Coordinates of C-alpha atoms in Angstrom, one line a residue:
M26 CA -58.1 -50.5 23.1
K27 CA -54.5 -49.2 22.3
K28 CA -53.5 -52.3 20.5
Q29 CA -56.7 -51.8 18.1
Y30 CA -55.9 -48.1 17.5
K31 CA -52.1 -49.1 16.4
V32 CA -53.5 -51.7 14.1
R33 CA -55.7 -48.9 12.6
K34 CA -53.0 -46.4 12.2
V35 CA -50.7 -49.1 10.5
N36 CA -53.6 -50.1 8.2
S37 CA -54.2 -46.2 7.3
N38 CA -50.4 -45.8 6.8
N39 CA -50.4 -48.6 4.2
R40 CA -53.4 -47.3 2.5
A41 CA -52.0 -43.9 2.3
F42 CA -48.6 -45.4 1.0
L43 CA -50.3 -47.5 -1.6
S44 CA -52.5 -44.5 -2.9
L45 CA -49.1 -42.5 -3.1
V46 CA -47.8 -45.2 -5.5
K47 CA -50.9 -45.4 -7.3
T48 CA -50.8 -41.6 -7.8
Q49 CA -47.0 -41.6 -8.8
L50 CA -47.5 -44.3 -11.3
K51 CA -50.5 -42.3 -13.0
V52 CA -48.4 -39.3 -13.0
Q53 CA -45.1 -41.2 -14.6
F54 CA -47.1 -42.9 -17.4
N55 CA -49.6 -40.2 -17.9
L56 CA -52.5 -43.0 -17.4
S57 CA -55.3 -40.3 -16.5
A58 CA -54.7 -38.2 -19.7
L59 CA -54.3 -41.6 -21.8
R60 CA -57.7 -42.7 -20.6
Y61 CA -59.0 -39.2 -21.7
K62 CA -57.4 -39.6 -25.1
I63 CA -58.9 -43.1 -25.6
F64 CA -62.6 -42.0 -24.8
K65 CA -62.9 -38.3 -25.8
N66 CA -59.9 -37.1 -27.9
K67 CA -59.3 -39.3 -31.2
R68 CA -56.5 -37.0 -32.5
T69 CA -54.3 -37.3 -29.5
L70 CA -55.0 -41.1 -29.3
M71 CA -53.4 -41.6 -32.8
Q72 CA -50.6 -39.5 -31.7
T73 CA -50.0 -41.8 -28.5
L74 CA -50.5 -45.0 -30.7
F75 CA -48.0 -43.5 -33.0
A76 CA -45.4 -43.0 -30.3
V77 CA -46.1 -46.5 -28.7
L78 CA -45.2 -48.0 -32.3
I79 CA -42.0 -46.0 -32.4
M80 CA -41.1 -47.1 -28.9
L81 CA -41.9 -50.9 -29.7
F82 CA -39.6 -50.6 -32.8
L83 CA -36.7 -49.1 -30.7
L84 CA -37.3 -51.8 -28.4
F85 CA -37.0 -54.4 -31.1
L86 CA -33.9 -52.9 -32.4
F87 CA -32.3 -53.0 -28.9
F88 CA -33.3 -56.4 -28.4
G89 CA -32.0 -57.4 -32.0
F90 CA -28.6 -55.8 -31.1
F91 CA -28.1 -57.5 -27.9
S92 CA -29.4 -60.9 -29.0
T93 CA -26.6 -60.7 -31.8
A94 CA -23.8 -59.7 -29.2
F95 CA -25.1 -62.5 -26.7
N96 CA -25.1 -65.2 -29.3
L97 CA -21.4 -64.6 -29.7
V98 CA -20.9 -64.6 -25.9
V99 CA -22.7 -68.0 -25.8
K100 CA -20.4 -69.4 -28.4
A101 CA -17.3 -68.1 -26.4
G102 CA -18.7 -69.8 -23.2
F103 CA -19.1 -73.0 -24.7
M104 CA -15.5 -72.8 -26.1
V105 CA -14.2 -72.1 -22.6
G106 CA -16.5 -74.7 -20.9
Q107 CA -18.6 -71.9 -19.3
P108 CA -22.2 -71.5 -21.2
E109 CA -23.7 -69.6 -18.3
L110 CA -21.1 -66.7 -19.0
V111 CA -23.8 -65.2 -21.3
L112 CA -26.1 -64.9 -18.0
V113 CA -23.4 -63.1 -16.2
V114 CA -22.8 -60.7 -18.9
A115 CA -26.4 -60.0 -19.5
L116 CA -27.3 -59.5 -15.8
L117 CA -24.1 -57.4 -15.3
S118 CA -24.8 -55.4 -18.6
A119 CA -28.3 -54.7 -16.9
Q120 CA -27.1 -53.9 -13.5
L121 CA -24.4 -51.5 -14.5
L122 CA -26.8 -49.8 -17.1
G123 CA -29.4 -49.5 -14.4
L124 CA -26.8 -47.9 -11.9
V125 CA -25.8 -45.2 -14.5
T126 CA -28.9 -44.3 -15.7
G127 CA -30.3 -44.5 -12.1
I128 CA -28.2 -41.9 -10.8
F129 CA -29.5 -39.0 -13.2
T130 CA -32.8 -40.4 -13.3
L131 CA -33.4 -40.6 -9.4
M132 CA -31.7 -37.1 -9.1
S133 CA -34.2 -35.8 -11.3
T134 CA -37.2 -37.7 -9.7
F135 CA -36.1 -36.9 -6.1
Y136 CA -35.2 -33.3 -6.4
Y137 CA -36.3 -31.7 -9.7
S138 CA -40.0 -33.2 -9.6
K139 CA -42.6 -30.6 -9.4
D140 CA -44.9 -32.5 -6.8
L141 CA -42.0 -32.6 -4.3
P142 CA -43.1 -29.3 -2.4
M143 CA -46.4 -30.7 -2.2
L144 CA -45.3 -34.4 -0.8
I145 CA -43.2 -32.8 1.8
T146 CA -46.0 -30.8 3.3
M147 CA -48.1 -34.1 3.5
P148 CA -48.1 -36.6 6.4
F149 CA -45.4 -38.9 4.6
K150 CA -42.3 -40.0 5.9
P151 CA -39.1 -39.6 3.7
W152 CA -38.7 -43.3 3.4
Q153 CA -42.2 -43.6 1.9
I154 CA -41.6 -40.9 -0.9
I155 CA -38.2 -42.4 -1.5
A156 CA -39.8 -45.7 -1.9
T157 CA -42.4 -44.8 -3.9
K158 CA -40.1 -43.0 -6.4
L159 CA -37.6 -45.6 -6.7
L160 CA -40.6 -48.1 -7.2
V161 CA -41.6 -45.9 -10.2
T162 CA -38.2 -45.5 -11.4
Q163 CA -37.6 -49.3 -11.3
I164 CA -40.9 -50.0 -13.2
T165 CA -39.8 -47.2 -16.0
L166 CA -36.4 -49.0 -16.2
Y167 CA -37.9 -52.5 -16.9
T168 CA -38.6 -51.1 -20.5
L169 CA -34.6 -50.6 -21.1
L170 CA -33.5 -53.6 -18.8
V171 CA -36.0 -56.4 -19.5
P172 CA -35.3 -56.7 -23.5
L173 CA -31.5 -57.0 -22.6
L174 CA -32.1 -59.5 -20.0
V175 CA -34.5 -61.5 -22.0
A176 CA -32.2 -61.7 -24.9
G177 CA -29.6 -63.3 -22.7
I178 CA -31.7 -65.7 -20.9
G179 CA -33.6 -66.6 -24.0
L180 CA -30.3 -67.3 -25.9
Y181 CA -29.0 -69.7 -22.9
A182 CA -32.3 -71.5 -22.9
Y183 CA -32.1 -72.0 -26.8
Y184 CA -28.8 -73.8 -26.4
I185 CA -29.1 -75.4 -23.0
Q186 CA -32.1 -77.6 -22.3
V187 CA -33.8 -76.1 -19.1
G188 CA -36.9 -76.9 -17.0
A189 CA -39.7 -74.8 -15.6
M190 CA -37.6 -74.0 -12.5
Y191 CA -35.2 -72.0 -14.8
W192 CA -37.8 -69.8 -16.0
I193 CA -39.3 -69.1 -12.6
V194 CA -36.0 -68.1 -11.2
A195 CA -35.2 -66.1 -14.4
A196 CA -38.3 -64.2 -14.0
I197 CA -37.6 -63.5 -10.1
V198 CA -33.9 -62.4 -11.1
T199 CA -35.1 -60.2 -13.9
L200 CA -38.0 -58.4 -12.0
T201 CA -35.5 -57.6 -8.9
S202 CA -32.3 -57.1 -10.7
P203 CA -32.8 -53.3 -10.7
L204 CA -33.4 -53.2 -7.1
L205 CA -29.7 -53.3 -5.7
P206 CA -28.1 -50.7 -8.7
L207 CA -31.0 -48.3 -8.0
S208 CA -30.7 -48.4 -4.2
I209 CA -26.9 -47.8 -4.7
A210 CA -27.8 -45.0 -7.1
A211 CA -30.1 -43.6 -4.4
V212 CA -27.8 -43.5 -1.7
I213 CA -25.2 -41.7 -3.8
V214 CA -28.0 -39.1 -5.1
V215 CA -29.1 -38.3 -1.6
I216 CA -25.8 -37.9 0.0
L217 CA -24.3 -36.0 -3.0
M218 CA -27.6 -33.7 -3.1
R219 CA -27.1 -33.2 1.0
F220 CA -23.6 -31.9 0.7
V221 CA -23.3 -30.6 -2.9
N222 CA -26.7 -28.8 -3.7
L223 CA -27.0 -29.4 -7.5
T224 CA -30.6 -28.0 -7.3
K225 CA -29.3 -24.6 -7.4
N226 CA -27.0 -25.4 -10.4
R227 CA -28.7 -27.7 -12.6
T228 CA -26.4 -26.8 -15.3
I229 CA -23.8 -29.1 -13.9
F230 CA -26.4 -32.0 -13.6
T231 CA -27.5 -31.5 -17.5
V232 CA -24.0 -31.3 -18.8
L233 CA -22.7 -34.4 -16.7
G234 CA -25.9 -36.4 -17.7
S235 CA -25.1 -35.1 -21.4
L236 CA -21.6 -36.5 -21.2
V237 CA -22.5 -39.7 -19.8
G238 CA -25.1 -40.5 -22.4
A239 CA -22.8 -39.7 -25.0
A240 CA -20.1 -41.8 -23.4
I241 CA -22.6 -44.7 -23.2
G242 CA -23.7 -44.3 -26.8
I243 CA -20.0 -44.4 -28.2
G244 CA -19.1 -47.4 -25.8
I245 CA -22.4 -49.5 -27.5
Q246 CA -21.3 -48.0 -31.0
L247 CA -17.8 -49.2 -30.7
F248 CA -18.7 -52.5 -29.3
S249 CA -21.3 -53.2 -31.9
Q250 CA -18.6 -52.1 -34.7
R251 CA -16.1 -54.6 -33.2
L252 CA -18.8 -57.5 -33.1
T253 CA -19.9 -56.9 -36.8
T254 CA -16.2 -56.2 -38.3
M255 CA -14.4 -59.2 -36.8
G256 CA -15.0 -62.6 -38.1
N257 CA -13.2 -64.2 -35.2
A258 CA -15.3 -62.5 -32.3
P259 CA -16.0 -65.7 -30.7
E260 CA -12.4 -66.5 -30.3
I261 CA -11.6 -63.0 -29.2
L262 CA -14.3 -63.0 -26.6
S263 CA -13.1 -66.5 -25.3
E264 CA -9.5 -65.2 -24.7
Q265 CA -11.4 -62.3 -22.7
A266 CA -13.5 -64.5 -20.8
N267 CA -11.2 -64.1 -17.5
I268 CA -11.6 -60.4 -17.9
L269 CA -15.5 -60.8 -18.0
K270 CA -15.0 -63.1 -14.6
A271 CA -12.9 -60.4 -13.1
V272 CA -15.3 -57.7 -13.7
S273 CA -18.5 -59.8 -12.4
A274 CA -16.1 -60.6 -9.3
A275 CA -16.0 -56.8 -8.8
F276 CA -19.7 -56.8 -8.7
P277 CA -20.6 -60.3 -7.1
P278 CA -24.4 -59.9 -7.2
S279 CA -24.3 -60.6 -11.0
L280 CA -22.5 -63.6 -10.8
W281 CA -24.8 -64.9 -7.9
G282 CA -28.0 -63.9 -10.2
A283 CA -26.5 -65.8 -13.0
K284 CA -25.6 -69.0 -10.9
A285 CA -29.2 -68.8 -9.5
I286 CA -30.7 -69.1 -12.9
A287 CA -28.3 -71.7 -14.2
L288 CA -28.1 -73.9 -11.5
P289 CA -31.3 -75.9 -10.9
N290 CA -30.6 -77.5 -7.6
A291 CA -29.9 -76.6 -4.0
Q292 CA -27.0 -74.5 -4.7
G293 CA -28.8 -72.4 -7.1
L294 CA -31.6 -71.7 -4.6
L295 CA -28.9 -70.6 -2.1
Y296 CA -27.5 -68.0 -4.7
L297 CA -31.2 -66.8 -5.4
L298 CA -31.5 -66.3 -1.7
L299 CA -28.3 -64.5 -1.5
F300 CA -29.0 -62.4 -4.4
L301 CA -32.5 -61.5 -3.0
G302 CA -30.9 -60.8 0.4
V303 CA -28.3 -58.5 -0.7
S304 CA -30.7 -56.6 -3.1
F305 CA -33.3 -56.2 -0.2
A306 CA -30.6 -55.2 2.6
A307 CA -29.4 -52.7 0.2
F308 CA -32.8 -51.3 -0.2
I309 CA -33.6 -51.1 3.5
C310 CA -29.9 -49.4 4.1
M311 CA -31.0 -46.9 1.5
L312 CA -34.3 -46.2 3.1
A313 CA -32.8 -45.7 6.5
I314 CA -30.2 -43.2 5.1
S315 CA -32.7 -41.3 3.2
E316 CA -34.9 -40.9 6.4
Q317 CA -32.2 -38.8 7.8
V318 CA -30.8 -36.8 4.8
F319 CA -33.6 -36.6 2.2
Y320 CA -35.8 -33.7 3.5
K321 CA -32.6 -31.7 4.7
A322 CA -31.4 -31.8 1.1
A323 CA -34.7 -31.2 -0.5
I324 CA -35.7 -28.3 1.6
A325 CA -32.2 -26.7 1.1
G326 CA -32.5 -27.2 -2.7
M327 CA -35.9 -24.9 -2.6
E328 CA -34.0 -22.0 -0.7
S329 CA -33.5 -18.9 -2.7
T330 CA -30.3 -17.2 -2.7
A331 CA -29.5 -13.5 -3.5
P332 CA -27.7 -12.8 -6.7
Q333 CA -24.1 -12.8 -6.3
K334 CA -23.2 -10.1 -8.6
R335 CA -24.3 -6.4 -8.6
L336 CA -23.9 -4.2 -11.2
T337 CA -22.1 -1.0 -10.6
R338 CA -22.9 2.4 -11.6
K339 CA -20.4 2.7 -14.3
E340 CA -21.5 -0.6 -15.7
I341 CA -25.1 0.7 -15.7
S342 CA -24.2 3.8 -17.4
K343 CA -22.1 2.0 -20.0
A344 CA -24.9 -0.5 -20.7
S345 CA -27.5 2.3 -21.1
N346 CA -25.2 4.4 -23.3
T347 CA -24.6 1.4 -25.7
T348 CA -27.3 1.6 -28.6
R349 CA -27.8 -1.3 -30.8
S350 CA -30.2 -2.0 -33.4
H351 CA -33.6 -3.8 -32.5
T352 CA -32.6 -6.9 -34.5
M353 CA -29.3 -7.2 -32.8
A354 CA -30.6 -6.6 -29.4
L355 CA -33.2 -9.1 -30.0
F356 CA -30.7 -11.8 -31.4
S357 CA -28.6 -11.1 -28.1
K358 CA -31.6 -11.7 -25.9
E359 CA -32.3 -15.2 -27.9
W360 CA -28.4 -16.1 -27.9
K361 CA -28.3 -15.6 -24.0
L362 CA -31.7 -17.4 -23.2
F363 CA -30.5 -20.5 -25.3
W364 CA -27.0 -20.8 -23.6
R365 CA -28.4 -20.2 -20.2
T366 CA -31.1 -22.7 -20.5
P367 CA -29.5 -26.4 -20.0
L368 CA -32.6 -28.1 -21.3
F369 CA -32.4 -26.1 -24.6
L370 CA -28.8 -26.6 -24.9
S371 CA -28.8 -30.3 -24.4
N372 CA -31.9 -30.9 -26.9
A373 CA -30.1 -28.8 -29.6
L374 CA -27.0 -30.8 -29.2
S375 CA -28.6 -34.3 -29.0
P376 CA -29.1 -34.7 -32.8
F377 CA -25.7 -34.0 -33.5
I378 CA -24.3 -36.6 -30.9
I379 CA -26.8 -38.9 -32.2
F380 CA -25.7 -38.7 -35.9
F381 CA -22.1 -38.7 -34.9
I382 CA -22.3 -41.8 -33.2
A383 CA -24.8 -43.4 -35.5
V384 CA -22.9 -42.5 -38.6
F385 CA -19.5 -41.1 -38.5
L386 CA -18.1 -43.2 -35.6
P387 CA -18.8 -46.5 -37.4
M388 CA -17.0 -44.7 -40.6
I389 CA -14.0 -43.6 -38.5
T390 CA -13.4 -46.9 -36.2
S391 CA -14.2 -49.5 -39.1
S392 CA -10.8 -51.1 -39.7
S393 CA -9.4 -54.0 -41.6
G394 CA -5.8 -55.4 -41.0
G395 CA -5.3 -52.5 -38.8
Q396 CA -5.8 -49.8 -41.4
R397 CA -7.3 -46.5 -40.0
G398 CA -10.8 -45.6 -41.4
N399 CA -10.6 -48.4 -43.9
D400 CA -14.1 -47.6 -45.5
L401 CA -13.5 -43.9 -45.8
S402 CA -10.1 -44.4 -47.2
Q403 CA -11.4 -46.6 -50.1
L404 CA -14.0 -43.7 -50.6
L405 CA -11.3 -41.0 -50.9
N406 CA -9.3 -43.0 -53.4
V407 CA -12.4 -43.2 -55.9
P408 CA -12.5 -40.2 -58.6
N409 CA -13.8 -37.0 -56.9
G410 CA -13.7 -38.8 -53.6
D411 CA -13.0 -35.8 -51.5
L412 CA -15.9 -34.0 -53.1
I413 CA -18.2 -37.2 -52.2
V414 CA -17.1 -37.1 -48.6
N415 CA -17.7 -33.4 -48.2
F416 CA -21.2 -33.6 -49.7
I417 CA -21.8 -36.9 -47.2
L418 CA -20.5 -35.0 -44.3
A419 CA -22.6 -31.9 -45.4
G420 CA -25.8 -33.9 -46.0
I421 CA -25.7 -35.7 -42.7
L422 CA -25.1 -32.6 -40.9
L423 CA -28.1 -30.9 -42.6
M424 CA -30.3 -33.9 -41.7
S425 CA -29.2 -33.4 -38.0
I426 CA -29.9 -29.6 -38.4
A427 CA -33.3 -30.5 -39.8
M428 CA -34.4 -32.5 -36.9
N429 CA -33.1 -30.1 -34.4
S430 CA -35.2 -28.5 -31.6
V431 CA -33.5 -24.8 -32.1
S432 CA -35.6 -24.1 -35.3
Y433 CA -39.0 -25.9 -34.7
T434 CA -39.2 -24.1 -31.1
A435 CA -38.0 -20.7 -32.1
F436 CA -41.4 -19.3 -31.5
S437 CA -43.0 -21.5 -29.0
R438 CA -39.9 -20.7 -26.6
E439 CA -41.8 -17.4 -26.2
G440 CA -44.1 -19.2 -23.9
S441 CA -45.7 -17.0 -21.1
T442 CA -43.8 -13.9 -22.6
Y443 CA -45.5 -14.2 -25.9
W444 CA -47.6 -10.9 -25.1
M445 CA -44.2 -8.8 -25.1
S446 CA -43.6 -9.8 -28.8
L447 CA -47.0 -8.3 -29.7
T448 CA -46.5 -5.1 -27.6
I449 CA -42.9 -4.2 -28.1
P450 CA -42.4 -1.2 -30.9
V451 CA -40.4 -3.7 -33.1
E452 CA -41.4 -4.9 -36.7
R453 CA -42.3 -8.4 -37.4
R454 CA -39.5 -8.8 -39.8
E455 CA -36.9 -7.6 -37.4
Q456 CA -38.1 -10.1 -34.6
V457 CA -38.0 -13.0 -37.3
N458 CA -34.7 -11.9 -38.6
A459 CA -33.3 -12.0 -34.7
K460 CA -34.8 -15.5 -34.3
L461 CA -33.5 -16.8 -37.7
M462 CA -30.1 -15.3 -36.9
N463 CA -30.2 -17.0 -33.4
C464 CA -30.8 -20.3 -35.0
V465 CA -28.5 -20.2 -37.8
A466 CA -25.5 -19.2 -35.3
I467 CA -26.2 -21.8 -33.1
E468 CA -26.6 -24.6 -35.7
T469 CA -23.3 -23.4 -37.3
V470 CA -21.3 -23.3 -33.8
F471 CA -22.5 -27.2 -33.6
A472 CA -22.1 -28.1 -37.0
T473 CA -18.4 -26.4 -36.9
L474 CA -17.6 -28.4 -34.0
I475 CA -18.5 -31.8 -35.6
T476 CA -16.9 -30.8 -38.8
V477 CA -13.5 -30.0 -37.1
A478 CA -13.7 -33.0 -35.1
F479 CA -14.1 -35.1 -38.1
S480 CA -11.5 -33.4 -40.0
L481 CA -9.1 -34.1 -37.1
L482 CA -9.8 -37.6 -36.7
L483 CA -9.3 -38.3 -40.5
R484 CA -6.6 -35.7 -40.9
R485 CA -8.5 -34.0 -43.6
S486 CA -7.0 -30.8 -45.2
L487 CA -8.1 -27.2 -44.2
S488 CA -9.6 -26.5 -47.5
D489 CA -12.1 -29.6 -47.2
T490 CA -13.0 -28.4 -43.9
V491 CA -13.6 -24.6 -45.0
M492 CA -15.4 -26.2 -48.1
V493 CA -17.9 -28.3 -45.8
L494 CA -18.8 -25.2 -44.0
A495 CA -19.0 -23.0 -47.0
L496 CA -21.7 -25.8 -48.3
L497 CA -23.4 -25.8 -44.8
V498 CA -24.1 -22.1 -43.9
P499 CA -26.2 -21.3 -46.8
A500 CA -27.9 -24.9 -47.2
M501 CA -29.0 -24.9 -43.4
I502 CA -31.1 -21.9 -44.0
P503 CA -34.0 -23.3 -46.0
P504 CA -34.5 -26.3 -43.2
I505 CA -34.3 -23.8 -40.6
C506 CA -37.0 -21.5 -42.2
V507 CA -39.1 -24.4 -42.9
N508 CA -39.3 -25.6 -39.2
M509 CA -39.7 -22.0 -38.0
A510 CA -42.4 -21.4 -40.3
L511 CA -44.3 -24.4 -39.3
D512 CA -43.8 -23.6 -35.6
A513 CA -45.1 -20.0 -36.3
L514 CA -48.2 -21.7 -37.8
M515 CA -48.6 -24.2 -35.0
P516 CA -46.9 -22.7 -32.2
K517 CA -46.9 -24.4 -28.3
L518 CA -47.1 -21.6 -26.2
D519 CA -48.9 -23.3 -23.1
W520 CA -45.8 -25.0 -21.8
V521 CA -45.1 -24.4 -18.0
T522 CA -41.5 -26.4 -18.0
P523 CA -39.2 -26.6 -20.9
Q524 CA -39.7 -30.5 -21.1
Q525 CA -43.4 -29.8 -22.0
L526 CA -42.1 -27.5 -24.8
F527 CA -40.3 -30.6 -26.7
K528 CA -43.2 -33.0 -26.4
R529 CA -44.9 -32.3 -29.7
G530 CA -45.6 -35.8 -30.6
I531 CA -46.2 -36.5 -34.3
F532 CA -45.7 -32.9 -35.2
T533 CA -41.8 -33.1 -34.5
L534 CA -41.8 -36.0 -37.0
L535 CA -44.0 -33.7 -39.6
F536 CA -41.5 -30.9 -39.0
F537 CA -38.7 -33.1 -39.7
L538 CA -40.0 -34.7 -43.1
L539 CA -41.1 -31.3 -44.3
S540 CA -37.6 -29.4 -43.9
L541 CA -36.0 -32.4 -45.7
I542 CA -37.6 -31.2 -48.6
P543 CA -35.2 -28.6 -49.6
V544 CA -32.3 -30.8 -48.4
G545 CA -33.5 -33.5 -50.9
I546 CA -33.6 -31.1 -53.8
M547 CA -30.1 -30.0 -53.0
G548 CA -29.0 -33.5 -52.8
A549 CA -30.4 -34.6 -55.8
T550 CA -28.9 -31.8 -57.6
A551 CA -25.6 -32.7 -56.5
I552 CA -26.0 -36.3 -57.5
F553 CA -27.1 -35.2 -60.9
L554 CA -24.3 -33.0 -61.4
L555 CA -21.8 -36.0 -60.1
N556 CA -23.4 -38.5 -62.8
K557 CA -22.8 -35.6 -65.6
Q558 CA -19.2 -35.5 -64.5
V559 CA -19.1 -31.8 -64.0
S560 CA -15.9 -30.2 -62.5
A561 CA -15.7 -30.1 -58.6
N562 CA -15.5 -26.5 -58.5
L563 CA -18.6 -26.0 -60.8
I564 CA -20.6 -28.4 -58.4
Y565 CA -19.6 -26.3 -55.3
V566 CA -20.5 -23.1 -56.9
S567 CA -23.8 -24.5 -58.3
I568 CA -25.0 -26.0 -54.9
I569 CA -23.9 -23.0 -52.9
C570 CA -26.1 -20.7 -55.7
L571 CA -29.0 -23.3 -55.4
S572 CA -28.9 -23.1 -51.6
V573 CA -29.2 -19.1 -51.7
V574 CA -32.2 -19.4 -54.2
I575 CA -34.0 -21.8 -51.9
A576 CA -33.1 -19.9 -48.8
A577 CA -34.6 -16.7 -50.1
I578 CA -37.7 -18.8 -51.2
T579 CA -38.0 -20.3 -47.7
Y580 CA -37.3 -17.0 -46.0
E581 CA -40.3 -15.3 -47.9
L582 CA -42.4 -18.4 -46.8
L583 CA -41.3 -17.7 -43.2
L584 CA -42.2 -14.1 -43.2
M585 CA -45.5 -15.1 -44.5
A586 CA -46.3 -18.0 -41.8
S587 CA -44.9 -15.2 -39.2
K588 CA -48.1 -13.3 -39.8
N589 CA -50.2 -16.1 -37.9
F590 CA -47.9 -15.8 -34.9
Y591 CA -47.7 -12.0 -34.5
K592 CA -51.3 -11.3 -35.1
L593 CA -53.4 -10.3 -31.8
P594 CA -55.5 -13.5 -30.5
Q595 CA -59.1 -13.1 -30.8

């Protein structure tokens, strides 16, 4: 009888664990809402399909990039008599990428998720919660790692005749490849959060995540730049084959997985068992460690602390005696709120990082014969070269400003405090001016940093740097006004977490395209004046004057659109 009770209890625990996995998958991929969209809401269904198409397009580009890179690795492998080198590189890249991204993903999943307080109160053991969240994270990572591994595995099969066992082992290694790096990442996260409680200071986590993401992007861009600019890349890679082998030796499971795929014999089977054994052993060790420290770190992160600083009477008296205009007071509030909210900051900074990595970095690092910045050097040597480079820099920065979340969430950031904007004794124009000043100030800070960095890297003159900023400041107002006007007409005020604020679907693309209209007008005018061979100074003055005129027009449109936002709800 006692034995039957234990069996029923085990079965009950297994069903509860499977239900938890099922629920977490629904939450992660929004499956319940997706089912509603498919059958009930056709408008949001189209937005979802559009987002899926964009994701598939990005995955296609991702697959194409690594296919090109791995094709060179295959040729290098043949030159040194090691064609399986591409499998080592693909698996090593996937596992290192899984480790780096896994640390920040798991930290967010383990400790920043909204369902954690509820899960702690339920009859689940820590290892069950950890295993569920790690499994969901692994499934999510497949979208990133599978195209990378398929590129390497497919290219090897294209050049080497393989059998059915090759594809079976390759599928097993591909599906289990994230398990080891995620287990290592999970151990790092649970120990780190136990002794260094980052949940109370998420700014550190957000800044670290942004820096690591930028470093990864820069590394990929530099690697792709070298591959596309060096005609003798296979020879260079063949000379560095020993380096790749040394790196894989530092992380042997990648080498074991590659040999398990490449060797269709008993030796390959032994490597497969070794690869799977180490991966599952690491997973079990991670669960054992998390069983001891996970709840302690999670509960510690939920504890609130009293403010460390208290204002003195003198400071309170000084603050109360200081008077400012309504516009400046609201601007100060918007400014402080932005810089104190890490998610606002990271989303505003990301377009500038993306454009810098995607556009400026190839221009700076492209070289031929050891000459620095060869492409830009040639452009600077043509007539009006400095003028053209200044306009290119200003145009690219304006595109990043047009797609920046600072402006298209200016009104939506009010959220649940929207009622305060309706009740405070401040005119609508003053509130709009404060938001506009905040957007322009923030964009100016980011644009100045990028411009100065660009000028230092290329050793451009101070006058060119000042001229780019003189072009940017009036020219950024029109796209900012357009984005703010659209946000005032279609605000998103029902967000609970800042993440929801930025999930605007197809509206984000719509805002970006419409805000490019004034940028396109200014760019077309600059091209027209260049073709007419107008003097450089006259072109600068003309574009600045045109920017001011368009800024005045879009500002009036913004004031008109803001009437929709500041009217009392019916």
